[in-house]
GROMACS .gro file of C-alpha atoms in nm:
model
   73
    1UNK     CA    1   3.696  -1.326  -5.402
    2UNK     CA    2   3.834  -1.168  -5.089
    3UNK     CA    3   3.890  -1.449  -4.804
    4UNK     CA    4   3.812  -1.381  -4.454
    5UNK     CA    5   3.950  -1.547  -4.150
    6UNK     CA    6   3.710  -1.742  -3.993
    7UNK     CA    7   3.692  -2.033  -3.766
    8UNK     CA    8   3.533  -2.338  -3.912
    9UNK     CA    9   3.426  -2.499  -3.619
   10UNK     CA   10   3.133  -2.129  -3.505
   11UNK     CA   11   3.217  -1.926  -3.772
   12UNK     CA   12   3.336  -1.654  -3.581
   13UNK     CA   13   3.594  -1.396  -3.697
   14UNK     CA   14   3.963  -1.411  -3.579
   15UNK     CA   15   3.939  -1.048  -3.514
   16UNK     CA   16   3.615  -1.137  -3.322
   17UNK     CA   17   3.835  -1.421  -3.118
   18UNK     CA   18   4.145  -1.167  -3.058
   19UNK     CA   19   3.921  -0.927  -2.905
   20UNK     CA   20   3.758  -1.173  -2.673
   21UNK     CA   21   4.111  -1.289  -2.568
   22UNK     CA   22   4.252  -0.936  -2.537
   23UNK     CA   23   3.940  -0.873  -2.278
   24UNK     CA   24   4.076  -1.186  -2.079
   25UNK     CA   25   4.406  -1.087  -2.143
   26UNK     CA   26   4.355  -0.738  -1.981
   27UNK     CA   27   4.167  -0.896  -1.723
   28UNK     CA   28   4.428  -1.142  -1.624
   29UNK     CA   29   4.668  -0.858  -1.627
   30UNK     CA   30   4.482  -0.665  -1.389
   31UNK     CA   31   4.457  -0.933  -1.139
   32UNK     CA   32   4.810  -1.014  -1.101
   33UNK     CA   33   4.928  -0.658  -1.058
   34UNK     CA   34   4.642  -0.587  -0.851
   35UNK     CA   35   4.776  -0.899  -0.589
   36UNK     CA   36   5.118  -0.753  -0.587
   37UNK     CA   37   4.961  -0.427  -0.505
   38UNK     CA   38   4.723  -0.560  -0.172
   39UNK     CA   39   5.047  -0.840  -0.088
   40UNK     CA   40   4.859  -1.165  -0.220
   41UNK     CA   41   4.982  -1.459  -0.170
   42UNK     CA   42   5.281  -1.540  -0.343
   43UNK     CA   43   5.186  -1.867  -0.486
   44UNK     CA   44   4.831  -1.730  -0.615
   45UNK     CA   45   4.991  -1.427  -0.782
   46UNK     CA   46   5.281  -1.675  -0.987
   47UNK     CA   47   4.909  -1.857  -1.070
   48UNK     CA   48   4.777  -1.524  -1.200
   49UNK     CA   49   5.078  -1.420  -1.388
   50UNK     CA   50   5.068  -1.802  -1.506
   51UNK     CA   51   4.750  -1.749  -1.673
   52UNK     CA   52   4.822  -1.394  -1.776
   53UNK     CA   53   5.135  -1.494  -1.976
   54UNK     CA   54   4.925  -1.828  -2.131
   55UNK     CA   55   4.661  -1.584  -2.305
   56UNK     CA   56   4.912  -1.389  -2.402
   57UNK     CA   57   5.139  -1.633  -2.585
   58UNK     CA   58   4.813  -1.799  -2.705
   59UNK     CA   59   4.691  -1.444  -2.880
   60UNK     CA   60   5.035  -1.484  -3.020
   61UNK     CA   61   4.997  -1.786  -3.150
   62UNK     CA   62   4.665  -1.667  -3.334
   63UNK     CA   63   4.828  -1.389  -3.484
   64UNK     CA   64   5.119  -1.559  -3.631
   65UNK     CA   65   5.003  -1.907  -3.693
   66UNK     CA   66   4.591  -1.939  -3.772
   67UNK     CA   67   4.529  -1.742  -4.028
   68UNK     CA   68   4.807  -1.896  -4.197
   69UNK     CA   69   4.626  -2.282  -4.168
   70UNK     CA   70   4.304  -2.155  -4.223
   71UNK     CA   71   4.454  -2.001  -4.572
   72UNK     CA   72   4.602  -2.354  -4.670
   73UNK     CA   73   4.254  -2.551  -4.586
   0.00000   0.00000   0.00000
């Protein structure tokens, strides 16, 4: 019996969860560097790269810690 890595709360797959984070991820990344680019406001770009480095250490987490709980439930 082959075990998959799903969430128990919607059922959806951590590789389906990853991908929707990498989008936001990506997205996030975009907007910081795009700031910089046109001279944004400092304060909103640290906000940007704030939220850019938080879905980044949270895909992180996923990777190296869920699976790994979801194995021992």
């Amino acid at each position: 019996m082959s075990k998959s890595f799903t969430s128990p709360s919607n059922g959806a797959s951590l590789f389906e969860i990853l991908s929707l984070i990498r989008e936001h991820c990506n997205a996030a990344d975009a907007r910081w560097k795009g700031l910089i680019r046109s001279g944004g406001d400092p304060q909103e770009v640290a906000q940007a790269f704030g939220a850019y480095m938080a879905l980044c250490d949270f895909k992180t987490d996923l990777v190296t810690k869920w699976p790994i709980d979801v194995i021992h439930s």
